[in-house]
């Protein structure tokens, strides 16, 4: 498909992407898989340190608000679904609802950030900082690093919001749209591992 | 709304619903294992929480990221990530439970 052709598919929704289709620009997958690998190492390191002092990690974890973690997980799952729907709409050549869907995903991301701020303020008010102990050092490091990715994701979603307003997309424009969506799904995916690891595993 | 409803008629919507249910299940397991209970219950809850998390991650990759349609190398790299990372975390958690 040339860069000037309009993306339009009448294929069934579940098969619309086609076989052997790389979602987004191929290069973004080096970044996404690389980022996921870095987080995997951090997850493993967290458990190695936990094994050195399980009692400390378990008692510290009891001060975390698992309900905040649950709400944040649900917010990211909803936002991911909204992005999936927006990508499907653009792929089908019916992009009208896409801006609204992306705006909804941005709203979920902002709500996640607001909860994260409330959570951090609560910890700091209680005198809990990264220097408190090893568990909280990992808590602030991992959740902070993930939050940084989420903020980057919000910038990406803002680009998608502008892109979604186009009535037609070239193959290149759609690849960026799809790739941006995959970046947001990575933010969701990393939280899906991080939430149980830090908040629930006891 | 008329333009959004047709978009929901996909297998991905069902996957999303299952992910929501799995999240609630994980949360309830996490909440319950904070309370000291029957020996072994805490370990089982911990292993279950990790396994459910990586099953969810796999579904996000295959359905949300659409890697189920990707070339074998890309899909394989993602599947390998899920298996290796989950396996390593399960072993490390098992060490703290004196299971491994």
PDB file of C-alpha atoms in Angstrom:
ATOM      1  CA  UNK A   1       0.000   0.000   0.000  1.00  0.00           C
ATOM      2  CA  UNK A   2       1.466   3.368  -0.967  1.00  0.00           C
ATOM      3  CA  UNK A   3       1.775   6.224   1.494  1.00  0.00           C
ATOM      4  CA  UNK A   4      -0.988   8.167  -0.237  1.00  0.00           C
ATOM      5  CA  UNK A   5      -3.632   5.460  -0.240  1.00  0.00           C
ATOM      6  CA  UNK A   6      -6.542   5.748   2.142  1.00  0.00           C
ATOM      7  CA  UNK A   7      -6.785   3.011   4.719  1.00  0.00           C
ATOM      8  CA  UNK A   8     -10.112   1.290   4.427  1.00  0.00           C
ATOM      9  CA  UNK A   9     -11.008  -2.264   5.225  1.00  0.00           C
ATOM     10  CA  UNK A  10     -14.302  -4.057   4.850  1.00  0.00           C
ATOM     11  CA  UNK A  11     -12.915  -7.215   6.430  1.00  0.00           C
ATOM     12  CA  UNK A  12     -14.485  -8.741   9.525  1.00  0.00           C
ATOM     13  CA  UNK A  13     -13.446  -6.784  12.644  1.00  0.00           C
ATOM     14  CA  UNK A  14     -11.399  -9.551  14.219  1.00  0.00           C
ATOM     15  CA  UNK A  15      -9.538 -10.229  11.009  1.00  0.00           C
ATOM     16  CA  UNK A  16      -9.282  -6.593   9.905  1.00  0.00           C
ATOM     17  CA  UNK A  17      -5.610  -6.308  10.784  1.00  0.00           C
ATOM     18  CA  UNK A  18      -4.816  -9.259   8.511  1.00  0.00           C
ATOM     19  CA  UNK A  19      -2.240 -11.994   8.921  1.00  0.00           C
ATOM     20  CA  UNK A  20       1.448 -11.138   9.297  1.00  0.00           C
ATOM     21  CA  UNK A  21       0.565  -7.551  10.091  1.00  0.00           C
ATOM     22  CA  UNK A  22       2.967  -5.639  12.320  1.00  0.00           C
ATOM     23  CA  UNK A  23       0.844  -3.250  14.422  1.00  0.00           C
ATOM     24  CA  UNK A  24       2.257   0.260  14.030  1.00  0.00           C
ATOM     25  CA  UNK A  25       5.732   1.149  12.815  1.00  0.00           C
ATOM     26  CA  UNK A  26       8.091  -1.838  13.122  1.00  0.00           C
ATOM     27  CA  UNK A  27      10.610   0.285  15.061  1.00  0.00           C
ATOM     28  CA  UNK A  28       8.227   0.971  17.916  1.00  0.00           C
ATOM     29  CA  UNK A  29       8.352  -2.709  18.845  1.00  0.00           C
ATOM     30  CA  UNK A  30      12.053  -2.463  19.685  1.00  0.00           C
ATOM     31  CA  UNK A  31      11.135   0.309  22.100  1.00  0.00           C
ATOM     32  CA  UNK A  32       8.060  -1.465  23.534  1.00  0.00           C
ATOM     33  CA  UNK A  33       9.727  -4.866  24.013  1.00  0.00           C
ATOM     34  CA  UNK A  34      12.892  -3.188  25.350  1.00  0.00           C
ATOM     35  CA  UNK A  35      10.870  -1.222  27.879  1.00  0.00           C
ATOM     36  CA  UNK A  36       8.977  -4.346  28.911  1.00  0.00           C
ATOM     37  CA  UNK A  37      12.290  -6.170  29.399  1.00  0.00           C
ATOM     38  CA  UNK A  38      13.619  -3.381  31.648  1.00  0.00           C
ATOM     39  CA  UNK A  39      10.478  -3.585  33.778  1.00  0.00           C
ATOM     40  CA  UNK A  40      10.766  -7.391  33.914  1.00  0.00           C
ATOM     41  CA  UNK A  41      14.268  -7.026  35.382  1.00  0.00           C
ATOM     42  CA  UNK A  42      12.937  -4.505  37.921  1.00  0.00           C
ATOM     43  CA  UNK A  43      10.072  -6.856  38.870  1.00  0.00           C
ATOM     44  CA  UNK A  44      12.574  -9.667  39.432  1.00  0.00           C
ATOM     45  CA  UNK A  45      14.871  -7.393  41.446  1.00  0.00           C
ATOM     46  CA  UNK A  46      11.895  -6.392  43.615  1.00  0.00           C
ATOM     47  CA  UNK A  47      11.228 -10.046  44.484  1.00  0.00           C
ATOM     48  CA  UNK A  48      14.937 -10.763  45.110  1.00  0.00           C
ATOM     49  CA  UNK A  49      15.028  -7.938  47.682  1.00  0.00           C
ATOM     50  CA  UNK A  50      11.657  -9.086  49.067  1.00  0.00           C
ATOM     51  CA  UNK A  51      13.121 -12.538  49.675  1.00  0.00           C
ATOM     52  CA  UNK A  52      15.837 -10.943  51.826  1.00  0.00           C
ATOM     53  CA  UNK A  53      13.271  -9.441  54.225  1.00  0.00           C
ATOM     54  CA  UNK A  54       9.770 -10.808  53.587  1.00  0.00           C
ATOM     55  CA  UNK A  55       8.416  -9.548  56.947  1.00  0.00           C
ATOM     56  CA  UNK A  56       9.425  -5.947  56.194  1.00  0.00           C
ATOM     57  CA  UNK A  57       7.941  -6.033  52.684  1.00  0.00           C
ATOM     58  CA  UNK A  58       4.688  -7.632  53.866  1.00  0.00           C
ATOM     59  CA  UNK A  59       4.203  -5.230  56.783  1.00  0.00           C
ATOM     60  CA  UNK A  60       5.015  -2.196  54.610  1.00  0.00           C
ATOM     61  CA  UNK A  61       2.616  -3.377  51.908  1.00  0.00           C
ATOM     62  CA  UNK A  62      -0.285  -3.320  54.393  1.00  0.00           C
ATOM     63  CA  UNK A  63      -0.117   0.502  54.327  1.00  0.00           C
ATOM     64  CA  UNK A  64      -0.870   0.592  50.587  1.00  0.00           C
ATOM     65  CA  UNK A  65      -4.411   1.291  49.452  1.00  0.00           C
ATOM     66  CA  UNK A  66      -5.369  -1.677  47.252  1.00  0.00           C
ATOM     67  CA  UNK A  67      -8.665   0.014  46.312  1.00  0.00           C
ATOM     68  CA  UNK A  68      -6.688   2.844  44.622  1.00  0.00           C
ATOM     69  CA  UNK A  69      -4.707   0.176  42.793  1.00  0.00           C
ATOM     70  CA  UNK A  70      -7.895  -1.595  41.698  1.00  0.00           C
ATOM     71  CA  UNK A  71      -9.524   1.624  40.443  1.00  0.00           C
ATOM     72  CA  UNK A  72      -6.344   2.521  38.541  1.00  0.00           C
ATOM     73  CA  UNK A  73      -6.299  -0.938  36.932  1.00  0.00           C
ATOM     74  CA  UNK A  74      -9.932  -0.576  35.855  1.00  0.00           C
ATOM     75  CA  UNK A  75      -9.256   2.937  34.505  1.00  0.00           C
ATOM     76  CA  UNK A  76      -6.380   1.647  32.361  1.00  0.00           C
ATOM     77  CA  UNK A  77      -8.415  -1.310  31.090  1.00  0.00           C
ATOM     78  CA  UNK A  78     -11.262   1.015  30.099  1.00  0.00           C
ATOM     79  CA  UNK A  79      -8.835   3.426  28.421  1.00  0.00           C
ATOM     80  CA  UNK A  80      -7.183   0.565  26.512  1.00  0.00           C
ATOM     81  CA  UNK A  81     -10.565  -0.611  25.237  1.00  0.00           C
ATOM     82  CA  UNK A  82     -11.425   2.928  24.113  1.00  0.00           C
ATOM     83  CA  UNK A  83      -8.148   3.054  22.152  1.00  0.00           C
ATOM     84  CA  UNK A  84      -8.907  -0.361  20.592  1.00  0.00           C
ATOM     85  CA  UNK A  85     -12.312   0.961  19.467  1.00  0.00           C
ATOM     86  CA  UNK A  86     -10.739   4.139  18.044  1.00  0.00           C
ATOM     87  CA  UNK A  87      -8.176   2.127  16.047  1.00  0.00           C
ATOM     88  CA  UNK A  88     -10.959  -0.156  14.769  1.00  0.00           C
ATOM     89  CA  UNK A  89     -13.064   2.856  13.745  1.00  0.00           C
ATOM     90  CA  UNK A  90     -10.190   4.416  11.797  1.00  0.00           C
ATOM     91  CA  UNK A  91      -9.281   1.086  10.200  1.00  0.00           C
ATOM     92  CA  UNK A  92     -12.869   0.549   9.035  1.00  0.00           C
ATOM     93  CA  UNK A  93     -12.859   3.968   7.384  1.00  0.00           C
ATOM     94  CA  UNK A  94     -15.494   5.271   9.822  1.00  0.00           C
ATOM     95  CA  UNK A  95     -13.354   7.527  12.048  1.00  0.00           C
ATOM     96  CA  UNK A  96     -16.194   9.763  13.278  1.00  0.00           C
ATOM     97  CA  UNK A  97     -16.306   8.391  16.873  1.00  0.00           C
ATOM     98  CA  UNK A  98     -12.501   8.096  17.153  1.00  0.00           C
ATOM     99  CA  UNK A  99     -11.813  11.576  18.659  1.00  0.00           C
ATOM    100  CA  UNK A 100     -14.439  11.011  21.366  1.00  0.00           C
ATOM    101  CA  UNK A 101     -12.996   7.572  22.154  1.00  0.00           C
ATOM    102  CA  UNK A 102      -9.435   8.909  22.390  1.00  0.00           C
ATOM    103  CA  UNK A 103     -10.656  11.814  24.547  1.00  0.00           C
ATOM    104  CA  UNK A 104     -12.241   9.235  26.877  1.00  0.00           C
ATOM    105  CA  UNK A 105      -8.929   7.351  27.083  1.00  0.00           C
ATOM    106  CA  UNK A 106      -7.137  10.611  27.941  1.00  0.00           C
ATOM    107  CA  UNK A 107      -9.742  11.241  30.658  1.00  0.00           C
ATOM    108  CA  UNK A 108      -9.004   7.825  32.170  1.00  0.00           C
ATOM    109  CA  UNK A 109      -5.257   8.573  32.079  1.00  0.00           C
ATOM    110  CA  UNK A 110      -5.809  11.912  33.833  1.00  0.00           C
ATOM    111  CA  UNK A 111      -7.972  10.215  36.479  1.00  0.00           C
ATOM    112  CA  UNK A 112      -5.178   7.653  37.034  1.00  0.00           C
ATOM    113  CA  UNK A 113      -2.711  10.522  37.494  1.00  0.00           C
ATOM    114  CA  UNK A 114      -5.002  12.320  39.934  1.00  0.00           C
ATOM    115  CA  UNK A 115      -5.334   9.165  42.055  1.00  0.00           C
ATOM    116  CA  UNK A 116      -1.564   8.672  41.931  1.00  0.00           C
ATOM    117  CA  UNK A 117      -1.034  12.228  43.231  1.00  0.00           C
ATOM    118  CA  UNK A 118      -3.543  11.635  46.054  1.00  0.00           C
ATOM    119  CA  UNK A 119      -1.769   8.354  46.895  1.00  0.00           C
ATOM    120  CA  UNK A 120       1.710   9.926  46.930  1.00  0.00           C
ATOM    121  CA  UNK A 121       0.534  12.899  49.035  1.00  0.00           C
ATOM    122  CA  UNK A 122      -1.047  10.486  51.530  1.00  0.00           C
ATOM    123  CA  UNK A 123       2.224   8.588  51.828  1.00  0.00           C
ATOM    124  CA  UNK A 124       4.349  11.710  52.235  1.00  0.00           C
ATOM    125  CA  UNK A 125       1.896  13.144  54.820  1.00  0.00           C
ATOM    126  CA  UNK A 126       2.305   9.883  56.762  1.00  0.00           C
ATOM    127  CA  UNK A 127       6.075  10.394  56.689  1.00  0.00           C
ATOM    128  CA  UNK A 128       6.635   7.636  54.117  1.00  0.00           C
ATOM    129  CA  UNK A 129       9.286   8.415  51.508  1.00  0.00           C
ATOM    130  CA  UNK A 130      11.643   6.329  49.314  1.00  0.00           C
ATOM    131  CA  UNK A 131      14.163   6.542  52.183  1.00  0.00           C
ATOM    132  CA  UNK A 132      11.756   4.908  54.672  1.00  0.00           C
ATOM    133  CA  UNK A 133      12.789   1.362  53.760  1.00  0.00           C
ATOM    134  CA  UNK A 134      13.646  -0.893  50.791  1.00  0.00           C
ATOM    135  CA  UNK A 135      10.000  -1.727  50.085  1.00  0.00           C
ATOM    136  CA  UNK A 136       9.042   1.936  49.736  1.00  0.00           C
ATOM    137  CA  UNK A 137      12.148   2.620  47.675  1.00  0.00           C
ATOM    138  CA  UNK A 138      10.837   0.034  45.153  1.00  0.00           C
ATOM    139  CA  UNK A 139       7.259   1.289  45.547  1.00  0.00           C
ATOM    140  CA  UNK A 140       8.180   4.860  44.584  1.00  0.00           C
ATOM    141  CA  UNK A 141      10.684   3.734  41.918  1.00  0.00           C
ATOM    142  CA  UNK A 142       8.376   1.300  40.119  1.00  0.00           C
ATOM    143  CA  UNK A 143       5.146   3.280  40.404  1.00  0.00           C
ATOM    144  CA  UNK A 144       6.998   6.524  39.579  1.00  0.00           C
ATOM    145  CA  UNK A 145       8.647   5.009  36.504  1.00  0.00           C
ATOM    146  CA  UNK A 146       5.302   3.631  35.396  1.00  0.00           C
ATOM    147  CA  UNK A 147       3.640   7.020  35.971  1.00  0.00           C
ATOM    148  CA  UNK A 148       6.330   8.663  33.820  1.00  0.00           C
ATOM    149  CA  UNK A 149       5.420   6.226  31.022  1.00  0.00           C
ATOM    150  CA  UNK A 150       1.738   7.030  31.537  1.00  0.00           C
ATOM    151  CA  UNK A 151       2.438  10.768  31.198  1.00  0.00           C
ATOM    152  CA  UNK A 152       4.367  10.045  27.977  1.00  0.00           C
ATOM    153  CA  UNK A 153       1.371   7.968  26.904  1.00  0.00           C
ATOM    154  CA  UNK A 154      -0.915  10.957  27.476  1.00  0.00           C
ATOM    155  CA  UNK A 155       1.277  13.003  25.107  1.00  0.00           C
ATOM    156  CA  UNK A 156       0.988  10.169  22.564  1.00  0.00           C
ATOM    157  CA  UNK A 157      -2.806  10.039  23.035  1.00  0.00           C
ATOM    158  CA  UNK A 158      -2.971  13.817  22.479  1.00  0.00           C
ATOM    159  CA  UNK A 159      -1.276  13.254  19.111  1.00  0.00           C
ATOM    160  CA  UNK A 160      -3.794  10.481  18.367  1.00  0.00           C
ATOM    161  CA  UNK A 161      -6.625  12.876  19.279  1.00  0.00           C
ATOM    162  CA  UNK A 162      -5.433  15.302  16.604  1.00  0.00           C
ATOM    163  CA  UNK A 163      -4.823  12.460  14.137  1.00  0.00           C
ATOM    164  CA  UNK A 164      -8.271  10.961  14.825  1.00  0.00           C
ATOM    165  CA  UNK A 165      -9.926  14.124  13.512  1.00  0.00           C
ATOM    166  CA  UNK A 166      -8.722  13.316   9.984  1.00  0.00           C
ATOM    167  CA  UNK A 167     -11.443  11.957   7.726  1.00  0.00           C
ATOM    168  CA  UNK A 168      -8.961   9.737   5.911  1.00  0.00           C
ATOM    169  CA  UNK A 169      -5.605   8.278   6.886  1.00  0.00           C
ATOM    170  CA  UNK A 170      -2.687   7.303   4.702  1.00  0.00           C
ATOM    171  CA  UNK A 171      -0.987   3.993   5.455  1.00  0.00           C
ATOM    172  CA  UNK A 172       1.840   5.866   7.192  1.00  0.00           C
ATOM    173  CA  UNK A 173      -0.558   7.969   9.278  1.00  0.00           C
ATOM    174  CA  UNK A 174      -2.498   4.863  10.294  1.00  0.00           C
ATOM    175  CA  UNK A 175       0.712   3.061  11.253  1.00  0.00           C
ATOM    176  CA  UNK A 176       1.550   5.915  13.641  1.00  0.00           C
ATOM    177  CA  UNK A 177      -2.003   5.798  14.981  1.00  0.00           C
ATOM    178  CA  UNK A 178      -1.781   2.056  15.586  1.00  0.00           C
ATOM    179  CA  UNK A 179       1.723   2.333  17.066  1.00  0.00           C
ATOM    180  CA  UNK A 180       0.594   5.073  19.457  1.00  0.00           C
ATOM    181  CA  UNK A 181      -2.250   2.817  20.550  1.00  0.00           C
ATOM    182  CA  UNK A 182       0.219  -0.022  21.194  1.00  0.00           C
ATOM    183  CA  UNK A 183       2.330   2.288  23.373  1.00  0.00           C
ATOM    184  CA  UNK A 184      -0.746   3.034  25.499  1.00  0.00           C
ATOM    185  CA  UNK A 185      -1.521  -0.693  25.767  1.00  0.00           C
ATOM    186  CA  UNK A 186       2.056  -1.209  27.023  1.00  0.00           C
ATOM    187  CA  UNK A 187       1.374   1.311  29.819  1.00  0.00           C
ATOM    188  CA  UNK A 188      -1.711  -0.752  30.716  1.00  0.00           C
ATOM    189  CA  UNK A 189       0.196  -4.051  30.449  1.00  0.00           C
ATOM    190  CA  UNK A 190       3.012  -2.895  32.759  1.00  0.00           C
ATOM    191  CA  UNK A 191       0.497  -1.809  35.405  1.00  0.00           C
ATOM    192  CA  UNK A 192      -1.254  -5.204  35.154  1.00  0.00           C
ATOM    193  CA  UNK A 193       2.031  -6.772  36.376  1.00  0.00           C
ATOM    194  CA  UNK A 194       2.996  -3.988  38.763  1.00  0.00           C
ATOM    195  CA  UNK A 195      -0.290  -3.771  40.710  1.00  0.00           C
ATOM    196  CA  UNK A 196      -0.387  -7.387  41.958  1.00  0.00           C
ATOM    197  CA  UNK A 197       3.367  -7.491  42.497  1.00  0.00           C
ATOM    198  CA  UNK A 198       3.567  -4.441  44.761  1.00  0.00           C
ATOM    199  CA  UNK A 199       0.049  -4.139  46.186  1.00  0.00           C
ATOM    200  CA  UNK A 200      -1.227  -7.707  46.485  1.00  0.00           C
ATOM    201  CA  UNK A 201       1.551 -10.314  46.619  1.00  0.00           C
ATOM    202  CA  UNK A 202       1.952 -11.022  50.306  1.00  0.00           C
TER     203      UNK A 202
ATOM    204  CA  UNK B   1     -23.596   6.041  20.102  1.00  0.00           C
ATOM    205  CA  UNK B   2     -24.852   4.457  16.871  1.00  0.00           C
ATOM    206  CA  UNK B   3     -21.325   4.647  15.500  1.00  0.00           C
ATOM    207  CA  UNK B   4     -19.733   3.078  18.608  1.00  0.00           C
ATOM    208  CA  UNK B   5     -22.018   0.062  19.176  1.00  0.00           C
ATOM    209  CA  UNK B   6     -20.965  -1.708  15.924  1.00  0.00           C
ATOM    210  CA  UNK B   7     -17.322  -1.345  17.012  1.00  0.00           C
ATOM    211  CA  UNK B   8     -18.077  -3.345  20.171  1.00  0.00           C
ATOM    212  CA  UNK B   9     -19.206  -6.436  18.252  1.00  0.00           C
ATOM    213  CA  UNK B  10     -15.795  -8.115  18.289  1.00  0.00           C
ATOM    214  CA  UNK B  11     -14.050 -10.865  20.191  1.00  0.00           C
ATOM    215  CA  UNK B  12     -11.861  -8.175  21.770  1.00  0.00           C
ATOM    216  CA  UNK B  13     -14.891  -6.841  23.682  1.00  0.00           C
ATOM    217  CA  UNK B  14     -15.386 -10.281  25.273  1.00  0.00           C
ATOM    218  CA  UNK B  15     -11.672 -10.414  26.144  1.00  0.00           C
ATOM    219  CA  UNK B  16     -11.967  -6.971  27.758  1.00  0.00           C
ATOM    220  CA  UNK B  17     -14.913  -8.140  29.876  1.00  0.00           C
ATOM    221  CA  UNK B  18     -12.939 -11.212  31.004  1.00  0.00           C
ATOM    222  CA  UNK B  19      -9.988  -8.948  31.898  1.00  0.00           C
ATOM    223  CA  UNK B  20     -12.269  -6.839  34.109  1.00  0.00           C
ATOM    224  CA  UNK B  21     -13.573  -9.967  35.876  1.00  0.00           C
ATOM    225  CA  UNK B  22     -10.025 -11.317  36.294  1.00  0.00           C
ATOM    226  CA  UNK B  23      -8.960  -7.979  37.815  1.00  0.00           C
ATOM    227  CA  UNK B  24     -11.737  -8.161  40.386  1.00  0.00           C
ATOM    228  CA  UNK B  25     -10.819 -11.790  41.148  1.00  0.00           C
ATOM    229  CA  UNK B  26      -7.146 -10.872  41.633  1.00  0.00           C
ATOM    230  CA  UNK B  27      -8.106  -8.003  43.913  1.00  0.00           C
ATOM    231  CA  UNK B  28     -10.319 -10.253  46.049  1.00  0.00           C
ATOM    232  CA  UNK B  29      -7.526 -12.838  46.295  1.00  0.00           C
ATOM    233  CA  UNK B  30      -5.078 -10.086  47.291  1.00  0.00           C
ATOM    234  CA  UNK B  31      -7.481  -8.700  49.881  1.00  0.00           C
ATOM    235  CA  UNK B  32      -8.196 -12.075  51.439  1.00  0.00           C
ATOM    236  CA  UNK B  33      -4.595 -13.195  51.693  1.00  0.00           C
ATOM    237  CA  UNK B  34      -3.748 -10.153  53.809  1.00  0.00           C
ATOM    238  CA  UNK B  35      -5.597 -11.971  56.566  1.00  0.00           C
ATOM    239  CA  UNK B  36      -3.693 -14.858  58.147  1.00  0.00           C
ATOM    240  CA  UNK B  37      -5.536 -18.048  57.312  1.00  0.00           C
ATOM    241  CA  UNK B  38      -5.064 -21.690  56.545  1.00  0.00           C
ATOM    242  CA  UNK B  39      -1.465 -22.793  55.923  1.00  0.00           C
ATOM    243  CA  UNK B  40      -0.725 -22.793  52.232  1.00  0.00           C
ATOM    244  CA  UNK B  41      -3.668 -20.517  51.385  1.00  0.00           C
ATOM    245  CA  UNK B  42      -1.401 -17.488  51.191  1.00  0.00           C
ATOM    246  CA  UNK B  43       1.028 -19.251  48.839  1.00  0.00           C
ATOM    247  CA  UNK B  44      -1.764 -20.460  46.600  1.00  0.00           C
ATOM    248  CA  UNK B  45      -3.269 -16.967  46.459  1.00  0.00           C
ATOM    249  CA  UNK B  46       0.161 -15.502  45.632  1.00  0.00           C
ATOM    250  CA  UNK B  47       0.843 -17.961  42.798  1.00  0.00           C
ATOM    251  CA  UNK B  48      -2.686 -17.469  41.473  1.00  0.00           C
ATOM    252  CA  UNK B  49      -2.281 -13.686  41.498  1.00  0.00           C
ATOM    253  CA  UNK B  50       0.947 -13.915  39.450  1.00  0.00           C
ATOM    254  CA  UNK B  51      -0.468 -16.425  36.963  1.00  0.00           C
ATOM    255  CA  UNK B  52      -3.672 -14.442  36.426  1.00  0.00           C
ATOM    256  CA  UNK B  53      -1.618 -11.263  35.889  1.00  0.00           C
ATOM    257  CA  UNK B  54       0.434 -12.834  33.104  1.00  0.00           C
ATOM    258  CA  UNK B  55      -2.584 -14.466  31.468  1.00  0.00           C
ATOM    259  CA  UNK B  56      -4.098 -10.964  31.390  1.00  0.00           C
ATOM    260  CA  UNK B  57      -0.876  -9.541  29.954  1.00  0.00           C
ATOM    261  CA  UNK B  58      -0.904 -12.169  27.204  1.00  0.00           C
ATOM    262  CA  UNK B  59      -4.486 -11.276  26.297  1.00  0.00           C
ATOM    263  CA  UNK B  60      -3.645  -7.568  26.191  1.00  0.00           C
ATOM    264  CA  UNK B  61      -0.780  -8.323  23.812  1.00  0.00           C
ATOM    265  CA  UNK B  62      -2.718 -10.696  21.573  1.00  0.00           C
ATOM    266  CA  UNK B  63      -6.013  -8.780  21.405  1.00  0.00           C
ATOM    267  CA  UNK B  64      -5.426  -5.109  22.297  1.00  0.00           C
ATOM    268  CA  UNK B  65      -2.015  -4.850  20.616  1.00  0.00           C
ATOM    269  CA  UNK B  66      -3.256  -7.262  17.919  1.00  0.00           C
ATOM    270  CA  UNK B  67      -0.133  -9.408  18.109  1.00  0.00           C
ATOM    271  CA  UNK B  68      -2.220 -12.489  17.316  1.00  0.00           C
ATOM    272  CA  UNK B  69      -1.998 -11.339  13.695  1.00  0.00           C
ATOM    273  CA  UNK B  70       1.682 -10.372  13.874  1.00  0.00           C
ATOM    274  CA  UNK B  71       4.548 -12.214  12.168  1.00  0.00           C
ATOM    275  CA  UNK B  72       5.763 -15.266  14.073  1.00  0.00           C
ATOM    276  CA  UNK B  73       8.965 -13.562  15.266  1.00  0.00           C
ATOM    277  CA  UNK B  74       7.141 -10.636  16.888  1.00  0.00           C
ATOM    278  CA  UNK B  75       4.378 -12.751  18.387  1.00  0.00           C
ATOM    279  CA  UNK B  76       6.968 -15.303  19.529  1.00  0.00           C
ATOM    280  CA  UNK B  77       9.052 -12.613  21.241  1.00  0.00           C
ATOM    281  CA  UNK B  78       5.979 -11.432  23.129  1.00  0.00           C
ATOM    282  CA  UNK B  79       4.872 -14.949  24.094  1.00  0.00           C
ATOM    283  CA  UNK B  80       8.423 -15.726  25.253  1.00  0.00           C
ATOM    284  CA  UNK B  81       8.398 -12.553  27.364  1.00  0.00           C
ATOM    285  CA  UNK B  82       5.203 -13.690  29.091  1.00  0.00           C
ATOM    286  CA  UNK B  83       6.470 -17.212  29.778  1.00  0.00           C
ATOM    287  CA  UNK B  84      10.004 -16.247  30.895  1.00  0.00           C
ATOM    288  CA  UNK B  85       8.973 -13.276  33.058  1.00  0.00           C
ATOM    289  CA  UNK B  86       6.071 -15.124  34.666  1.00  0.00           C
ATOM    290  CA  UNK B  87       8.241 -18.215  35.238  1.00  0.00           C
ATOM    291  CA  UNK B  88      11.033 -16.184  36.839  1.00  0.00           C
ATOM    292  CA  UNK B  89       8.637 -14.281  39.114  1.00  0.00           C
ATOM    293  CA  UNK B  90       6.839 -17.482  40.161  1.00  0.00           C
ATOM    294  CA  UNK B  91      10.186 -19.105  41.062  1.00  0.00           C
ATOM    295  CA  UNK B  92      11.329 -16.022  42.996  1.00  0.00           C
ATOM    296  CA  UNK B  93       8.017 -15.835  44.873  1.00  0.00           C
ATOM    297  CA  UNK B  94       8.182 -19.598  45.507  1.00  0.00           C
ATOM    298  CA  UNK B  95      11.569 -19.123  47.168  1.00  0.00           C
ATOM    299  CA  UNK B  96       9.988 -16.784  49.724  1.00  0.00           C
ATOM    300  CA  UNK B  97       7.310 -19.428  50.413  1.00  0.00           C
ATOM    301  CA  UNK B  98       9.969 -22.170  50.678  1.00  0.00           C
ATOM    302  CA  UNK B  99       8.189 -23.990  47.844  1.00  0.00           C
ATOM    303  CA  UNK B 100      11.120 -23.721  45.400  1.00  0.00           C
TER     304      UNK B 100
END
